[in-house]
Amino acid sequence: MLKPVFVLNGPNLNLLGLRQPEIYGRETLDDVIDACSTLAEELGLTVRFHQSNHEGALVDWIHQARNEASGIIINPAAYAHTSVAILDALNAFEGPVLEVHISNIYCRETFRHNSYVSMRAEGVISGFGTEGYYLALRRMKTLVSK
Ligand code: DQA
């Protein structure tokens, strides 16, 4: 049995749909979770979702993934640009990692242009809106089926 794919979301993504909709759209995190769950079922994957505004909580879930997940899809949000701790934790995970950003981080402020997580991720999706999560899930299916 294939272990679940962890879908991890960082700070402020609990406000998805409400926060800066002109950048992040009107879909809520619950909408994304519902759509990902439906797609995962179609793909024959199981998914587990976590969101936290705290760096350490994200690190703890990445550690948990070492035994419990086949792959990780992560939108680290602002921690992408700052967190060596999340990068270190991901480096201790052996399965595939895909990074998602709803907005195109390369056409925004320069401090968003670097992501520590990208040094570890097999692939990065940025600027596809919430559709990025669904594309990442399809790619994850390929990676964990190898
Ligand atoms: C984000 C981009 C980050 O720069 C920002 O801090 C976020 C969301 C995105 O999904 O586009 O909170 O990760």
Short mmCIF file of C-alpha atoms and ligand atoms in Angstrom, two decimals:
data_model
loop_
_atom_site.label_atom_id
_atom_site.label_comp_id
_atom_site.label_asym_id
_atom_site.label_seq_id
_atom_site.Cartn_x
_atom_site.Cartn_y
_atom_site.Cartn_z
CA MET A 1 0.00 0.00 0.00
CA LEU A 2 1.31 3.40 -1.03
CA LYS A 3 1.70 5.78 1.89
CA PRO A 4 -0.24 9.07 1.74
CA VAL A 5 1.09 12.23 0.14
CA PHE A 6 1.42 15.03 2.68
CA VAL A 7 0.20 18.43 1.46
CA LEU A 8 1.71 21.03 3.79
CA ASN A 9 0.78 24.71 3.85
CA GLY A 10 2.63 27.45 5.66
CA PRO A 11 1.71 30.74 7.31
CA ASN A 12 -1.32 32.81 6.30
CA LEU A 13 -2.62 30.18 3.90
CA ASN A 14 -5.48 29.57 6.34
CA LEU A 15 -6.70 32.95 5.05
CA LEU A 16 -6.73 31.82 1.43
CA GLY A 17 -9.77 33.28 -0.36
CA LEU A 18 -9.93 36.23 2.05
CA ARG A 19 -6.37 37.53 1.97
CA GLN A 20 -5.28 39.60 -1.06
CA PRO A 21 -7.68 37.83 -3.45
CA GLU A 22 -6.23 39.86 -6.35
CA ILE A 23 -3.01 37.86 -5.82
CA TYR A 24 -4.16 34.55 -4.35
CA GLY A 25 -7.69 34.22 -5.77
CA ARG A 26 -11.02 33.54 -4.07
CA GLU A 27 -10.74 29.80 -3.50
CA THR A 28 -10.37 28.93 0.18
CA LEU A 29 -7.98 26.35 1.60
CA ASP A 30 -11.00 24.11 2.27
CA ASP A 31 -11.92 24.37 -1.44
CA VAL A 32 -8.36 23.33 -2.34
CA ILE A 33 -8.49 20.44 0.13
CA ASP A 34 -11.84 19.23 -1.29
CA ALA A 35 -10.62 19.41 -4.89
CA CYS A 36 -7.29 17.74 -4.04
CA SER A 37 -9.09 14.95 -2.19
CA THR A 38 -11.35 14.29 -5.20
CA LEU A 39 -8.41 14.33 -7.62
CA ALA A 40 -6.31 12.14 -5.32
CA GLU A 41 -9.08 9.54 -5.30
CA GLU A 42 -9.16 9.59 -9.13
CA LEU A 43 -5.39 9.13 -9.20
CA GLY A 44 -5.45 6.33 -6.62
CA LEU A 45 -3.54 8.41 -4.05
CA THR A 46 -4.37 9.29 -0.48
CA VAL A 47 -3.56 12.77 0.81
CA ARG A 48 -3.12 14.28 4.25
CA PHE A 49 -3.34 18.04 4.66
CA HIS A 50 -1.78 20.24 7.30
CA GLN A 51 -1.55 24.01 7.61
CA SER A 52 0.31 25.96 10.25
CA ASN A 53 1.44 29.49 10.89
CA HIS A 54 4.38 28.09 12.89
CA GLU A 55 7.70 27.02 11.41
CA GLY A 56 8.31 24.27 14.02
CA ALA A 57 4.94 22.64 13.34
CA LEU A 58 5.86 22.36 9.64
CA VAL A 59 9.26 20.88 10.59
CA ASP A 60 7.49 18.33 12.85
CA TRP A 61 5.13 17.24 10.03
CA ILE A 62 8.09 16.85 7.66
CA HIS A 63 9.75 14.60 10.28
CA GLN A 64 6.51 12.62 10.57
CA ALA A 65 6.51 12.26 6.77
CA ARG A 66 9.81 10.32 6.99
CA ASN A 67 7.84 7.27 8.17
CA GLU A 68 4.33 8.07 7.09
CA ALA A 69 4.38 9.72 3.64
CA SER A 70 5.35 8.67 0.13
CA GLY A 71 5.89 12.29 -0.95
CA ILE A 72 5.44 15.89 0.14
CA ILE A 73 3.73 18.75 -1.66
CA ILE A 74 4.54 21.95 0.20
CA ASN A 75 3.54 25.57 -0.11
CA PRO A 76 5.91 26.95 2.53
CA ALA A 77 4.48 30.45 1.96
CA ALA A 78 6.81 33.11 3.42
CA TYR A 79 9.02 30.43 5.02
CA ALA A 80 10.18 29.49 1.51
CA HIS A 81 12.23 32.68 1.56
CA THR A 82 13.62 32.40 5.09
CA SER A 83 13.62 28.90 6.53
CA VAL A 84 16.81 26.90 6.60
CA ALA A 85 15.06 24.71 9.23
CA ILE A 86 12.42 23.63 6.72
CA LEU A 87 15.08 22.99 4.07
CA ASP A 88 17.07 20.86 6.55
CA ALA A 89 13.96 18.89 7.49
CA LEU A 90 13.12 18.28 3.81
CA ASN A 91 16.69 17.13 3.21
CA ALA A 92 16.09 14.46 5.87
CA PHE A 93 13.04 13.18 3.93
CA GLU A 94 13.82 10.59 1.28
CA GLY A 95 10.75 10.75 -0.98
CA PRO A 96 9.86 13.31 -3.67
CA VAL A 97 9.16 16.91 -2.70
CA LEU A 98 7.20 19.35 -4.88
CA GLU A 99 6.93 23.05 -4.06
CA VAL A 100 3.85 25.09 -4.90
CA HIS A 101 3.34 28.85 -4.89
CA ILE A 102 -0.03 30.17 -5.91
CA SER A 103 1.43 33.45 -7.15
CA ASN A 104 4.39 33.86 -9.48
CA ILE A 105 7.08 34.65 -6.90
CA TYR A 106 9.46 35.80 -9.67
CA CYS A 107 7.35 38.76 -10.73
CA ARG A 108 6.90 40.00 -7.16
CA GLU A 109 9.27 41.67 -4.66
CA THR A 110 12.89 40.58 -4.96
CA PHE A 111 12.88 39.06 -1.45
CA ARG A 112 10.45 36.45 -2.81
CA HIS A 113 12.75 35.41 -5.67
CA ASN A 114 14.82 33.04 -3.56
CA SER A 115 13.31 29.89 -2.08
CA TYR A 116 15.39 27.64 0.19
CA VAL A 117 12.84 24.88 -0.41
CA SER A 118 13.57 24.97 -4.16
CA MET A 119 17.09 23.69 -3.41
CA ARG A 120 15.46 20.41 -2.33
CA ALA A 121 12.28 20.19 -4.41
CA GLU A 122 12.18 17.94 -7.47
CA GLY A 123 9.88 20.51 -9.06
CA VAL A 124 8.42 23.94 -8.42
CA ILE A 125 5.07 25.31 -9.61
CA SER A 126 4.61 29.05 -9.22
CA GLY A 127 1.98 31.37 -10.64
CA PHE A 128 -0.66 28.81 -11.66
CA GLY A 129 -3.06 29.90 -8.94
CA THR A 130 -4.56 27.16 -6.79
CA GLU A 131 -4.44 24.94 -9.89
CA GLY A 132 -0.77 24.51 -8.98
CA TYR A 133 -1.78 22.09 -6.20
CA TYR A 134 -3.67 19.89 -8.68
CA LEU A 135 -0.80 19.91 -11.16
CA ALA A 136 1.60 19.00 -8.36
CA LEU A 137 -0.63 16.10 -7.32
CA ARG A 138 -0.62 14.73 -10.89
CA ARG A 139 3.18 14.99 -11.02
CA MET A 140 3.43 13.38 -7.58
CA LYS A 141 1.43 10.41 -8.88
CA THR A 142 4.12 9.88 -11.55
CA LEU A 143 6.97 10.28 -9.05
CA VAL A 144 5.62 7.90 -6.41
CA SER A 145 4.59 5.31 -9.00
CA LYS A 146 8.16 4.87 -10.28
C1 DQA B 1 3.11 32.16 -1.58
C2 DQA B 1 4.16 33.19 -2.01
C3 DQA B 1 4.95 33.68 -0.81
O1 DQA B 1 5.91 34.65 -1.21
C4 DQA B 1 4.02 34.34 0.20
O2 DQA B 1 4.75 34.71 1.34
C5 DQA B 1 2.86 33.49 0.55
C6 DQA B 1 2.21 32.68 -0.48
C7 DQA B 1 2.21 31.74 -2.76
O3 DQA B 1 1.54 30.73 -2.63
O4 DQA B 1 2.16 32.44 -3.79
O5 DQA B 1 2.37 33.53 1.67
O6 DQA B 1 3.79 31.00 -1.13
#
